[in-house]
mmCIF file with all atom_site columns, C-alpha atoms in Angstrom:
data_model
loop_
_atom_site.group_PDB
_atom_site.id
_atom_site.type_symbol
_atom_site.label_atom_id
_atom_site.label_alt_id
_atom_site.label_comp_id
_atom_site.label_asym_id
_atom_site.label_entity_id
_atom_site.label_seq_id
_atom_site.pdbx_PDB_ins_code
_atom_site.Cartn_x
_atom_site.Cartn_y
_atom_site.Cartn_z
_atom_site.occupancy
_atom_site.B_iso_or_equiv
_atom_site.pdbx_formal_charge
_atom_site.auth_seq_id
_atom_site.auth_comp_id
_atom_site.auth_asym_id
_atom_site.auth_atom_id
_atom_site.pdbx_PDB_model_num
ATOM 1   C CA . GLY A 1 1   ? -16.053 -11.254 13.226  1.00 76.00 ? 296 GLY A CA 1
ATOM 2   C CA . GLU A 1 2   ? -17.777 -12.729 10.233  1.00 83.00 ? 297 GLU A CA 1
ATOM 3   C CA . ASN A 1 3   ? -17.086 -16.342 9.299   1.00 89.00 ? 298 ASN A CA 1
ATOM 4   C CA . VAL A 1 4   ? -18.038 -17.778 5.906   1.00 94.00 ? 299 VAL A CA 1
ATOM 5   C CA . GLU A 1 5   ? -17.988 -21.503 5.171   1.00 96.00 ? 300 GLU A CA 1
ATOM 6   C CA . GLN A 1 6   ? -18.191 -22.754 1.588   1.00 97.00 ? 301 GLN A CA 1
ATOM 7   C CA . HIS A 1 7   ? -18.941 -26.259 0.314   1.00 97.00 ? 302 HIS A CA 1
ATOM 8   C CA . PRO A 1 8   ? -17.907 -28.277 -1.549  1.00 97.00 ? 303 PRO A CA 1
ATOM 9   C CA . SER A 1 9   ? -14.238 -27.481 -2.039  1.00 96.00 ? 304 SER A CA 1
ATOM 10  C CA . THR A 1 10  ? -14.218 -29.317 -5.380  1.00 97.00 ? 305 THR A CA 1
ATOM 11  C CA . LEU A 1 11  ? -17.066 -30.137 -7.738  1.00 98.00 ? 306 LEU A CA 1
ATOM 12  C CA . SER A 1 12  ? -16.990 -32.063 -10.984 1.00 98.00 ? 307 SER A CA 1
ATOM 13  C CA . VAL A 1 13  ? -19.995 -32.218 -13.315 1.00 97.00 ? 308 VAL A CA 1
ATOM 14  C CA . GLN A 1 14  ? -20.765 -33.306 -16.863 1.00 97.00 ? 309 GLN A CA 1
ATOM 15  C CA . GLU A 1 15  ? -21.406 -30.623 -19.423 1.00 97.00 ? 310 GLU A CA 1
ATOM 16  C CA . GLY A 1 16  ? -25.097 -29.730 -19.386 1.00 97.00 ? 311 GLY A CA 1
ATOM 17  C CA . ASP A 1 17  ? -25.638 -30.728 -15.758 1.00 97.00 ? 312 ASP A CA 1
ATOM 18  C CA . SER A 1 18  ? -26.342 -28.269 -12.956 1.00 98.00 ? 313 SER A CA 1
ATOM 19  C CA . ALA A 1 19  ? -23.868 -27.214 -10.261 1.00 98.00 ? 314 ALA A CA 1
ATOM 20  C CA . VAL A 1 20  ? -24.696 -25.931 -6.793  1.00 98.00 ? 315 VAL A CA 1
ATOM 21  C CA . ILE A 1 21  ? -22.282 -24.313 -4.346  1.00 98.00 ? 316 ILE A CA 1
ATOM 22  C CA . LYS A 1 22  ? -23.381 -23.463 -0.820  1.00 98.00 ? 317 LYS A CA 1
ATOM 23  C CA . CYS A 1 23  ? -22.158 -20.945 1.740   1.00 98.00 ? 318 CYS A CA 1
ATOM 24  C CA . THR A 1 24  ? -23.106 -20.201 5.320   1.00 97.00 ? 319 THR A CA 1
ATOM 25  C CA . TYR A 1 25  ? -22.280 -17.054 7.260   1.00 95.00 ? 320 TYR A CA 1
ATOM 26  C CA . SER A 1 26  ? -22.253 -16.210 10.934  1.00 92.00 ? 321 SER A CA 1
ATOM 27  C CA . ASP A 1 27  ? -22.957 -12.484 11.236  1.00 89.00 ? 322 ASP A CA 1
ATOM 28  C CA . SER A 1 28  ? -26.675 -11.788 11.067  1.00 88.00 ? 323 SER A CA 1
ATOM 29  C CA . ALA A 1 29  ? -25.852 -8.151  10.247  1.00 86.00 ? 324 ALA A CA 1
ATOM 30  C CA . SER A 1 30  ? -24.354 -9.139  6.880   1.00 89.00 ? 325 SER A CA 1
ATOM 31  C CA . ASN A 1 31  ? -26.552 -7.954  4.058   1.00 87.00 ? 326 ASN A CA 1
ATOM 32  C CA . TYR A 1 32  ? -24.591 -8.192  0.812   1.00 90.00 ? 327 TYR A CA 1
ATOM 33  C CA . PHE A 1 33  ? -23.530 -11.510 -0.692  1.00 94.00 ? 328 PHE A CA 1
ATOM 34  C CA . PRO A 1 34  ? -21.449 -11.485 -3.884  1.00 94.00 ? 329 PRO A CA 1
ATOM 35  C CA . TRP A 1 35  ? -20.133 -14.442 -5.858  1.00 97.00 ? 330 TRP A CA 1
ATOM 36  C CA . TYR A 1 36  ? -16.829 -14.236 -7.714  1.00 97.00 ? 331 TYR A CA 1
ATOM 37  C CA . LYS A 1 37  ? -15.380 -16.413 -10.462 1.00 98.00 ? 332 LYS A CA 1
ATOM 38  C CA . GLN A 1 38  ? -11.628 -16.785 -10.805 1.00 97.00 ? 333 GLN A CA 1
ATOM 39  C CA . GLU A 1 39  ? -10.263 -18.199 -14.034 1.00 96.00 ? 334 GLU A CA 1
ATOM 40  C CA . LEU A 1 40  ? -6.746  -19.515 -14.285 1.00 92.00 ? 335 LEU A CA 1
ATOM 41  C CA . GLY A 1 41  ? -4.162  -16.748 -14.159 1.00 89.00 ? 336 GLY A CA 1
ATOM 42  C CA . LYS A 1 42  ? -6.696  -14.020 -13.451 1.00 93.00 ? 337 LYS A CA 1
ATOM 43  C CA . GLY A 1 43  ? -8.111  -12.178 -10.467 1.00 95.00 ? 338 GLY A CA 1
ATOM 44  C CA . PRO A 1 44  ? -11.635 -12.944 -9.212  1.00 96.00 ? 339 PRO A CA 1
ATOM 45  C CA . GLN A 1 45  ? -14.489 -11.260 -11.044 1.00 96.00 ? 340 GLN A CA 1
ATOM 46  C CA . LEU A 1 46  ? -18.015 -10.659 -9.815  1.00 95.00 ? 341 LEU A CA 1
ATOM 47  C CA . ILE A 1 47  ? -20.618 -12.838 -11.538 1.00 97.00 ? 342 ILE A CA 1
ATOM 48  C CA . ILE A 1 48  ? -23.708 -12.223 -9.429  1.00 96.00 ? 343 ILE A CA 1
ATOM 49  C CA . ASP A 1 49  ? -24.650 -10.698 -6.087  1.00 93.00 ? 344 ASP A CA 1
ATOM 50  C CA . ILE A 1 50  ? -27.667 -10.511 -3.820  1.00 92.00 ? 345 ILE A CA 1
ATOM 51  C CA . ARG A 1 51  ? -28.751 -8.150  -1.093  1.00 87.00 ? 346 ARG A CA 1
ATOM 52  C CA . SER A 1 52  ? -30.579 -9.206  2.039   1.00 80.00 ? 347 SER A CA 1
ATOM 53  C CA . ASN A 1 53  ? -33.911 -7.760  1.037   1.00 80.00 ? 348 ASN A CA 1
ATOM 54  C CA . VAL A 1 54  ? -34.138 -10.251 -1.849  1.00 80.00 ? 349 VAL A CA 1
ATOM 55  C CA . GLY A 1 55  ? -34.526 -14.027 -1.669  1.00 90.00 ? 350 GLY A CA 1
ATOM 56  C CA . GLU A 1 56  ? -33.428 -14.955 -5.172  1.00 94.00 ? 351 GLU A CA 1
ATOM 57  C CA . LYS A 1 57  ? -31.735 -13.388 -8.167  1.00 93.00 ? 352 LYS A CA 1
ATOM 58  C CA . LYS A 1 58  ? -31.185 -14.820 -11.607 1.00 96.00 ? 353 LYS A CA 1
ATOM 59  C CA . ASP A 1 59  ? -28.977 -13.875 -14.535 1.00 94.00 ? 354 ASP A CA 1
ATOM 60  C CA . GLN A 1 60  ? -29.285 -16.238 -17.498 1.00 95.00 ? 355 GLN A CA 1
ATOM 61  C CA . ARG A 1 61  ? -27.780 -19.579 -16.390 1.00 97.00 ? 356 ARG A CA 1
ATOM 62  C CA . ILE A 1 62  ? -26.701 -18.310 -12.989 1.00 98.00 ? 357 ILE A CA 1
ATOM 63  C CA . ALA A 1 63  ? -28.896 -17.829 -9.927  1.00 97.00 ? 358 ALA A CA 1
ATOM 64  C CA . VAL A 1 64  ? -28.295 -17.087 -6.283  1.00 97.00 ? 359 VAL A CA 1
ATOM 65  C CA . THR A 1 65  ? -30.679 -17.839 -3.408  1.00 96.00 ? 360 THR A CA 1
ATOM 66  C CA . LEU A 1 66  ? -30.529 -16.412 0.094   1.00 96.00 ? 361 LEU A CA 1
ATOM 67  C CA . ASN A 1 67  ? -32.063 -17.732 3.292   1.00 94.00 ? 362 ASN A CA 1
ATOM 68  C CA . LYS A 1 68  ? -31.506 -15.068 5.942   1.00 92.00 ? 363 LYS A CA 1
ATOM 69  C CA . THR A 1 69  ? -33.133 -17.063 8.710   1.00 92.00 ? 364 THR A CA 1
ATOM 70  C CA . ALA A 1 70  ? -30.772 -19.994 8.198   1.00 94.00 ? 365 ALA A CA 1
ATOM 71  C CA . LYS A 1 71  ? -27.890 -17.692 7.226   1.00 94.00 ? 366 LYS A CA 1
ATOM 72  C CA . HIS A 1 72  ? -26.995 -19.479 4.051   1.00 95.00 ? 367 HIS A CA 1
ATOM 73  C CA . PHE A 1 73  ? -26.873 -18.655 0.366   1.00 97.00 ? 368 PHE A CA 1
ATOM 74  C CA . SER A 1 74  ? -26.223 -20.727 -2.720  1.00 98.00 ? 369 SER A CA 1
ATOM 75  C CA . LEU A 1 75  ? -24.988 -20.352 -6.283  1.00 98.00 ? 370 LEU A CA 1
ATOM 76  C CA . HIS A 1 76  ? -26.783 -22.366 -8.958  1.00 98.00 ? 371 HIS A CA 1
ATOM 77  C CA . ILE A 1 77  ? -25.361 -22.818 -12.439 1.00 98.00 ? 372 ILE A CA 1
ATOM 78  C CA . THR A 1 78  ? -27.589 -24.574 -14.956 1.00 97.00 ? 373 THR A CA 1
ATOM 79  C CA . GLU A 1 79  ? -26.627 -26.120 -18.292 1.00 97.00 ? 374 GLU A CA 1
ATOM 80  C CA . THR A 1 80  ? -22.959 -26.005 -17.379 1.00 98.00 ? 375 THR A CA 1
ATOM 81  C CA . GLN A 1 81  ? -20.365 -25.491 -20.106 1.00 97.00 ? 376 GLN A CA 1
ATOM 82  C CA . PRO A 1 82  ? -16.600 -26.169 -20.104 1.00 96.00 ? 377 PRO A CA 1
ATOM 83  C CA . GLU A 1 83  ? -15.947 -22.430 -19.831 1.00 96.00 ? 378 GLU A CA 1
ATOM 84  C CA . ASP A 1 84  ? -17.698 -22.477 -16.442 1.00 97.00 ? 379 ASP A CA 1
ATOM 85  C CA . SER A 1 85  ? -14.668 -24.373 -15.111 1.00 98.00 ? 380 SER A CA 1
ATOM 86  C CA . ALA A 1 86  ? -13.031 -22.047 -12.571 1.00 97.00 ? 381 ALA A CA 1
ATOM 87  C CA . VAL A 1 87  ? -12.708 -21.353 -8.864  1.00 97.00 ? 382 VAL A CA 1
ATOM 88  C CA . TYR A 1 88  ? -15.800 -19.763 -7.322  1.00 98.00 ? 383 TYR A CA 1
ATOM 89  C CA . PHE A 1 89  ? -15.775 -17.702 -4.136  1.00 97.00 ? 384 PHE A CA 1
ATOM 90  C CA . CYS A 1 90  ? -18.690 -16.562 -2.045  1.00 97.00 ? 385 CYS A CA 1
ATOM 91  C CA . ALA A 1 91  ? -18.409 -13.570 0.252   1.00 94.00 ? 386 ALA A CA 1
ATOM 92  C CA . ALA A 1 92  ? -20.412 -11.755 2.905   1.00 92.00 ? 387 ALA A CA 1
ATOM 93  C CA . LEU A 1 93  ? -20.275 -8.066  3.610   1.00 86.00 ? 388 LEU A CA 1
ATOM 94  C CA . GLY A 1 94  ? -21.212 -7.053  7.105   1.00 71.00 ? 389 GLY A CA 1
ATOM 95  C CA . ALA A 1 95  ? -22.270 -3.966  8.925   1.00 60.00 ? 390 ALA A CA 1
ATOM 96  C CA . ASN A 1 96  ? -18.724 -2.604  8.783   1.00 60.00 ? 391 ASN A CA 1
ATOM 97  C CA . ALA A 1 97  ? -19.187 -2.106  5.081   1.00 56.00 ? 392 ALA A CA 1
ATOM 98  C CA . GLY A 1 98  ? -16.295 -2.328  2.672   1.00 63.00 ? 393 GLY A CA 1
ATOM 99  C CA . LYS A 1 99  ? -14.622 -5.321  4.267   1.00 75.00 ? 394 LYS A CA 1
ATOM 100 C CA . SER A 1 100 ? -15.749 -8.644  2.822   1.00 83.00 ? 395 SER A CA 1
ATOM 101 C CA . THR A 1 101 ? -15.167 -12.084 4.275   1.00 89.00 ? 396 THR A CA 1
ATOM 102 C CA . PHE A 1 102 ? -14.604 -14.747 1.625   1.00 93.00 ? 397 PHE A CA 1
ATOM 103 C CA . GLY A 1 103 ? -15.258 -18.451 1.615   1.00 94.00 ? 398 GLY A CA 1
ATOM 104 C CA . ASP A 1 104 ? -12.383 -20.811 0.885   1.00 94.00 ? 399 ASP A CA 1
ATOM 105 C CA . GLY A 1 105 ? -13.428 -21.339 -2.725  1.00 96.00 ? 400 GLY A CA 1
ATOM 106 C CA . THR A 1 106 ? -14.864 -24.164 -4.851  1.00 97.00 ? 401 THR A CA 1
ATOM 107 C CA . THR A 1 107 ? -12.994 -25.560 -7.833  1.00 97.00 ? 402 THR A CA 1
ATOM 108 C CA . LEU A 1 108 ? -15.605 -26.424 -10.450 1.00 98.00 ? 403 LEU A CA 1
ATOM 109 C CA . THR A 1 109 ? -14.659 -28.703 -13.318 1.00 98.00 ? 404 THR A CA 1
ATOM 110 C CA . VAL A 1 110 ? -17.092 -29.194 -16.187 1.00 97.00 ? 405 VAL A CA 1
ATOM 111 C CA . LYS A 1 111 ? -16.253 -32.258 -18.255 1.00 96.00 ? 406 LYS A CA 1
ATOM 112 C CA . PRO A 1 112 ? -17.100 -32.127 -21.956 1.00 92.00 ? 407 PRO A CA 1
ATOM 113 C CA . ASP B 2 1   ? -14.042 -0.668  -17.483 1.00 68.00 ? 161 ASP B CA 1
ATOM 114 C CA . VAL B 2 2   ? -12.373 -0.558  -14.099 1.00 62.00 ? 162 VAL B CA 1
ATOM 115 C CA . LYS B 2 3   ? -8.791  -1.515  -14.353 1.00 91.00 ? 163 LYS B CA 1
ATOM 116 C CA . VAL B 2 4   ? -6.651  -2.650  -11.452 1.00 96.00 ? 164 VAL B CA 1
ATOM 117 C CA . THR B 2 5   ? -3.042  -3.287  -12.316 1.00 96.00 ? 165 THR B CA 1
ATOM 118 C CA . GLN B 2 6   ? -0.299  -4.862  -10.259 1.00 96.00 ? 166 GLN B CA 1
ATOM 119 C CA . SER B 2 7   ? 3.348   -4.110  -10.854 1.00 90.00 ? 167 SER B CA 1
ATOM 120 C CA . SER B 2 8   ? 4.514   -7.686  -11.351 1.00 92.00 ? 168 SER B CA 1
ATOM 121 C CA . ARG B 2 9   ? 2.878   -11.002 -12.270 1.00 94.00 ? 169 ARG B CA 1
ATOM 122 C CA . TYR B 2 10  ? 5.765   -13.049 -10.882 1.00 96.00 ? 170 TYR B CA 1
ATOM 123 C CA . LEU B 2 11  ? 8.394   -12.116 -8.325  1.00 96.00 ? 171 LEU B CA 1
ATOM 124 C CA . VAL B 2 12  ? 11.219  -14.103 -6.752  1.00 97.00 ? 172 VAL B CA 1
ATOM 125 C CA . LYS B 2 13  ? 12.940  -12.715 -3.677  1.00 97.00 ? 173 LYS B CA 1
ATOM 126 C CA . ARG B 2 14  ? 15.338  -13.954 -1.037  1.00 97.00 ? 174 ARG B CA 1
ATOM 127 C CA . THR B 2 15  ? 14.657  -14.325 2.669   1.00 97.00 ? 175 THR B CA 1
ATOM 128 C CA . GLY B 2 16  ? 15.241  -11.047 4.493   1.00 97.00 ? 176 GLY B CA 1
ATOM 129 C CA . GLU B 2 17  ? 14.769  -8.818  1.468   1.00 97.00 ? 177 GLU B CA 1
ATOM 130 C CA . LYS B 2 18  ? 12.391  -5.850  1.570   1.00 97.00 ? 178 LYS B CA 1
ATOM 131 C CA . VAL B 2 19  ? 9.658   -6.365  -1.003  1.00 97.00 ? 179 VAL B CA 1
ATOM 132 C CA . PHE B 2 20  ? 7.288   -3.817  -2.521  1.00 97.00 ? 180 PHE B CA 1
ATOM 133 C CA . LEU B 2 21  ? 4.105   -4.844  -4.324  1.00 97.00 ? 181 LEU B CA 1
ATOM 134 C CA . GLU B 2 22  ? 2.398   -2.012  -6.147  1.00 97.00 ? 182 GLU B CA 1
ATOM 135 C CA . CYS B 2 23  ? -1.244  -1.687  -7.133  1.00 97.00 ? 183 CYS B CA 1
ATOM 136 C CA . VAL B 2 24  ? -2.877  1.031   -9.212  1.00 97.00 ? 184 VAL B CA 1
ATOM 137 C CA . GLN B 2 25  ? -6.569  1.534   -10.010 1.00 96.00 ? 185 GLN B CA 1
ATOM 138 C CA . ASP B 2 26  ? -7.945  3.950   -12.567 1.00 95.00 ? 186 ASP B CA 1
ATOM 139 C CA . MET B 2 27  ? -11.552 4.431   -11.405 1.00 89.00 ? 187 MET B CA 1
ATOM 140 C CA . ASP B 2 28  ? -11.126 6.877   -8.549  1.00 91.00 ? 188 ASP B CA 1
ATOM 141 C CA . HIS B 2 29  ? -12.221 4.271   -5.984  1.00 90.00 ? 189 HIS B CA 1
ATOM 142 C CA . GLU B 2 30  ? -11.979 5.159   -2.323  1.00 90.00 ? 190 GLU B CA 1
ATOM 143 C CA . ASN B 2 31  ? -11.334 1.637   -1.048  1.00 90.00 ? 191 ASN B CA 1
ATOM 144 C CA . MET B 2 32  ? -8.338  -0.522  -1.800  1.00 93.00 ? 192 MET B CA 1
ATOM 145 C CA . PHE B 2 33  ? -7.458  -3.942  -0.437  1.00 94.00 ? 193 PHE B CA 1
ATOM 146 C CA . TRP B 2 34  ? -4.591  -6.411  -0.292  1.00 97.00 ? 194 TRP B CA 1
ATOM 147 C CA . TYR B 2 35  ? -5.312  -10.137 -0.008  1.00 97.00 ? 195 TYR B CA 1
ATOM 148 C CA . ARG B 2 36  ? -3.208  -13.223 -0.079  1.00 97.00 ? 196 ARG B CA 1
ATOM 149 C CA . GLN B 2 37  ? -4.524  -16.370 -1.695  1.00 96.00 ? 197 GLN B CA 1
ATOM 150 C CA . ASP B 2 38  ? -3.328  -19.798 -0.659  1.00 93.00 ? 198 ASP B CA 1
ATOM 151 C CA . PRO B 2 39  ? -4.762  -23.172 -1.730  1.00 87.00 ? 199 PRO B CA 1
ATOM 152 C CA . GLY B 2 40  ? -7.639  -24.217 0.503   1.00 84.00 ? 200 GLY B CA 1
ATOM 153 C CA . LEU B 2 41  ? -7.557  -20.972 2.468   1.00 88.00 ? 201 LEU B CA 1
ATOM 154 C CA . GLY B 2 42  ? -9.451  -18.703 0.121   1.00 90.00 ? 202 GLY B CA 1
ATOM 155 C CA . LEU B 2 43  ? -8.768  -14.980 0.146   1.00 93.00 ? 203 LEU B CA 1
ATOM 156 C CA . ARG B 2 44  ? -7.434  -13.576 3.382   1.00 94.00 ? 204 ARG B CA 1
ATOM 157 C CA . LEU B 2 45  ? -7.423  -9.828  3.933   1.00 93.00 ? 205 LEU B CA 1
ATOM 158 C CA . ILE B 2 46  ? -4.049  -8.350  4.881   1.00 96.00 ? 206 ILE B CA 1
ATOM 159 C CA . TYR B 2 47  ? -4.793  -4.612  4.937   1.00 95.00 ? 207 TYR B CA 1
ATOM 160 C CA . PHE B 2 48  ? -7.303  -2.237  3.464   1.00 92.00 ? 208 PHE B CA 1
ATOM 161 C CA . SER B 2 49  ? -7.534  1.503   3.002   1.00 93.00 ? 209 SER B CA 1
ATOM 162 C CA . TYR B 2 50  ? -10.615 3.662   2.643   1.00 88.00 ? 210 TYR B CA 1
ATOM 163 C CA . ASP B 2 51  ? -8.841  6.943   1.944   1.00 88.00 ? 211 ASP B CA 1
ATOM 164 C CA . VAL B 2 52  ? -5.454  8.428   1.208   1.00 92.00 ? 212 VAL B CA 1
ATOM 165 C CA . LYS B 2 53  ? -3.076  7.942   4.124   1.00 88.00 ? 213 LYS B CA 1
ATOM 166 C CA . MET B 2 54  ? -5.665  5.786   5.923   1.00 90.00 ? 214 MET B CA 1
ATOM 167 C CA . LYS B 2 55  ? -5.175  2.101   6.586   1.00 92.00 ? 215 LYS B CA 1
ATOM 168 C CA . GLU B 2 56  ? -6.866  -0.639  8.555   1.00 91.00 ? 216 GLU B CA 1
ATOM 169 C CA . LYS B 2 57  ? -5.538  -4.042  9.541   1.00 93.00 ? 217 LYS B CA 1
ATOM 170 C CA . GLY B 2 58  ? -7.230  -7.021  8.040   1.00 91.00 ? 218 GLY B CA 1
ATOM 171 C CA . ASP B 2 59  ? -7.198  -10.572 9.304   1.00 90.00 ? 219 ASP B CA 1
ATOM 172 C CA . ILE B 2 60  ? -3.496  -11.354 8.766   1.00 94.00 ? 220 ILE B CA 1
ATOM 173 C CA . PRO B 2 61  ? -1.449  -8.114  8.950   1.00 96.00 ? 221 PRO B CA 1
ATOM 174 C CA . GLU B 2 62  ? 1.591   -9.581  10.723  1.00 96.00 ? 222 GLU B CA 1
ATOM 175 C CA . GLY B 2 63  ? 4.769   -9.204  8.683   1.00 96.00 ? 223 GLY B CA 1
ATOM 176 C CA . TYR B 2 64  ? 3.224   -6.675  6.306   1.00 97.00 ? 224 TYR B CA 1
ATOM 177 C CA . SER B 2 65  ? 2.771   -2.923  6.079   1.00 97.00 ? 225 SER B CA 1
ATOM 178 C CA . VAL B 2 66  ? 1.045   -0.708  3.529   1.00 97.00 ? 226 VAL B CA 1
ATOM 179 C CA . SER B 2 67  ? 1.269   2.764   2.090   1.00 97.00 ? 227 SER B CA 1
ATOM 180 C CA . ARG B 2 68  ? -1.342  4.898   0.362   1.00 96.00 ? 228 ARG B CA 1
ATOM 181 C CA . GLU B 2 69  ? 0.082   8.284   -0.561  1.00 95.00 ? 229 GLU B CA 1
ATOM 182 C CA . LYS B 2 70  ? -2.168  8.769   -3.585  1.00 96.00 ? 230 LYS B CA 1
ATOM 183 C CA . LYS B 2 71  ? -5.762  7.721   -4.087  1.00 95.00 ? 231 LYS B CA 1
ATOM 184 C CA . GLU B 2 72  ? -5.004  5.495   -7.070  1.00 96.00 ? 232 GLU B CA 1
ATOM 185 C CA . ARG B 2 73  ? -2.038  3.644   -5.590  1.00 97.00 ? 233 ARG B CA 1
ATOM 186 C CA . PHE B 2 74  ? -1.829  1.159   -2.727  1.00 97.00 ? 234 PHE B CA 1
ATOM 187 C CA . SER B 2 75  ? 1.465   -0.512  -1.887  1.00 97.00 ? 235 SER B CA 1
ATOM 188 C CA . LEU B 2 76  ? 2.075   -3.656  0.133   1.00 98.00 ? 236 LEU B CA 1
ATOM 189 C CA . ILE B 2 77  ? 5.436   -3.902  1.857   1.00 98.00 ? 237 ILE B CA 1
ATOM 190 C CA . LEU B 2 78  ? 7.128   -6.975  3.234   1.00 97.00 ? 238 LEU B CA 1
ATOM 191 C CA . GLU B 2 79  ? 9.763   -5.487  5.538   1.00 94.00 ? 239 GLU B CA 1
ATOM 192 C CA . SER B 2 80  ? 11.805  -8.699  5.739   1.00 97.00 ? 240 SER B CA 1
ATOM 193 C CA . ALA B 2 81  ? 10.487  -11.409 3.469   1.00 97.00 ? 241 ALA B CA 1
ATOM 194 C CA . SER B 2 82  ? 10.189  -14.921 4.835   1.00 97.00 ? 242 SER B CA 1
ATOM 195 C CA . THR B 2 83  ? 9.483   -18.232 3.108   1.00 97.00 ? 243 THR B CA 1
ATOM 196 C CA . ASN B 2 84  ? 6.008   -18.437 4.664   1.00 96.00 ? 244 ASN B CA 1
ATOM 197 C CA . GLN B 2 85  ? 5.092   -15.316 2.709   1.00 98.00 ? 245 GLN B CA 1
ATOM 198 C CA . THR B 2 86  ? 5.360   -17.218 -0.541  1.00 98.00 ? 246 THR B CA 1
ATOM 199 C CA . SER B 2 87  ? 1.869   -16.790 -1.958  1.00 97.00 ? 247 SER B CA 1
ATOM 200 C CA . MET B 2 88  ? -0.390  -15.184 -4.537  1.00 97.00 ? 248 MET B CA 1
ATOM 201 C CA . TYR B 2 89  ? -1.127  -11.559 -3.660  1.00 98.00 ? 249 TYR B CA 1
ATOM 202 C CA . LEU B 2 90  ? -4.267  -9.908  -4.974  1.00 97.00 ? 250 LEU B CA 1
ATOM 203 C CA . CYS B 2 91  ? -5.097  -6.220  -4.929  1.00 97.00 ? 251 CYS B CA 1
ATOM 204 C CA . ALA B 2 92  ? -8.675  -4.976  -5.211  1.00 95.00 ? 252 ALA B CA 1
ATOM 205 C CA . SER B 2 93  ? -10.579 -1.708  -5.191  1.00 93.00 ? 253 SER B CA 1
ATOM 206 C CA . SER B 2 94  ? -14.184 -0.685  -4.650  1.00 89.00 ? 254 SER B CA 1
ATOM 207 C CA . PRO B 2 95  ? -16.195 2.505   -4.446  1.00 84.00 ? 255 PRO B CA 1
ATOM 208 C CA . TYR B 2 96  ? -17.216 4.326   -1.301  1.00 72.00 ? 256 TYR B CA 1
ATOM 209 C CA . LEU B 2 97  ? -16.965 2.358   1.931   1.00 60.00 ? 257 LEU B CA 1
ATOM 210 C CA . ARG B 2 98  ? -20.526 2.447   3.097   1.00 56.00 ? 258 ARG B CA 1
ATOM 211 C CA . ALA B 2 99  ? -22.156 1.383   -0.119  1.00 57.00 ? 259 ALA B CA 1
ATOM 212 C CA . TYR B 2 100 ? -22.309 -2.306  -0.793  1.00 66.00 ? 260 TYR B CA 1
ATOM 213 C CA . ASN B 2 101 ? -20.326 -2.730  -3.954  1.00 76.00 ? 261 ASN B CA 1
ATOM 214 C CA . GLU B 2 102 ? -18.344 -5.344  -5.754  1.00 84.00 ? 262 GLU B CA 1
ATOM 215 C CA . GLN B 2 103 ? -14.595 -5.406  -5.528  1.00 90.00 ? 263 GLN B CA 1
ATOM 216 C CA . PHE B 2 104 ? -12.511 -5.197  -8.679  1.00 92.00 ? 264 PHE B CA 1
ATOM 217 C CA . PHE B 2 105 ? -9.409  -7.351  -8.578  1.00 96.00 ? 265 PHE B CA 1
ATOM 218 C CA . GLY B 2 106 ? -6.050  -7.120  -10.249 1.00 96.00 ? 266 GLY B CA 1
ATOM 219 C CA . PRO B 2 107 ? -4.480  -10.169 -11.930 1.00 95.00 ? 267 PRO B CA 1
ATOM 220 C CA . GLY B 2 108 ? -2.344  -11.025 -8.903  1.00 96.00 ? 268 GLY B CA 1
ATOM 221 C CA . THR B 2 109 ? 1.361   -11.234 -8.129  1.00 97.00 ? 269 THR B CA 1
ATOM 222 C CA . ARG B 2 110 ? 2.807   -14.650 -7.450  1.00 97.00 ? 270 ARG B CA 1
ATOM 223 C CA . LEU B 2 111 ? 5.617   -14.113 -4.956  1.00 97.00 ? 271 LEU B CA 1
ATOM 224 C CA . THR B 2 112 ? 8.205   -16.763 -4.197  1.00 97.00 ? 272 THR B CA 1
ATOM 225 C CA . VAL B 2 113 ? 10.560  -16.221 -1.267  1.00 97.00 ? 273 VAL B CA 1
ATOM 226 C CA . LEU B 2 114 ? 13.626  -18.450 -1.345  1.00 97.00 ? 274 LEU B CA 1
#
């Protein structure tokens, strides 16, 4: 089955700096890669996603890049703010659509 | 907005008890999922369902069962709760199976088994 590895497990940055979280996947048939943000006391919520026919997608301060050959994708947050502090999960959705495999999560702390 | 609700935010049960966790979604989604979330282990899929009365085992189904009698409701059952089932349980839903869509999560139920 699919295996998703996510790094780093914790990340601390100063407000205004950039943050990068990386994920690798194993199943070359995977073709949908969402990123979720989980704030304290809440369920995860989608913040950005990318499909395999696209190499990069951007939404304001958030961007995701995908390298299908290397089977890795990354989340980039620029100009970080304290409200970006949360746990971030990557996921990969394979050929057996509907069932996602999640990374272990990254706890991002943005220091004011 | 899609809304996924879970019956309890916090639950404390004793070892051996039968536990029901209920999840309801209001967007007519075909797919529903149950995950458990433990520190450092991410989200692990317990069971999912892509239609009423249909269920599929996820990665860690042992010790759990599920029920989906109505499209909007997906229940997770712990037949005989054990301390190693102390965890955060998250329910999610998404539209039709074969389209690549985001999952919408409930707020979670933190279960403690004493």
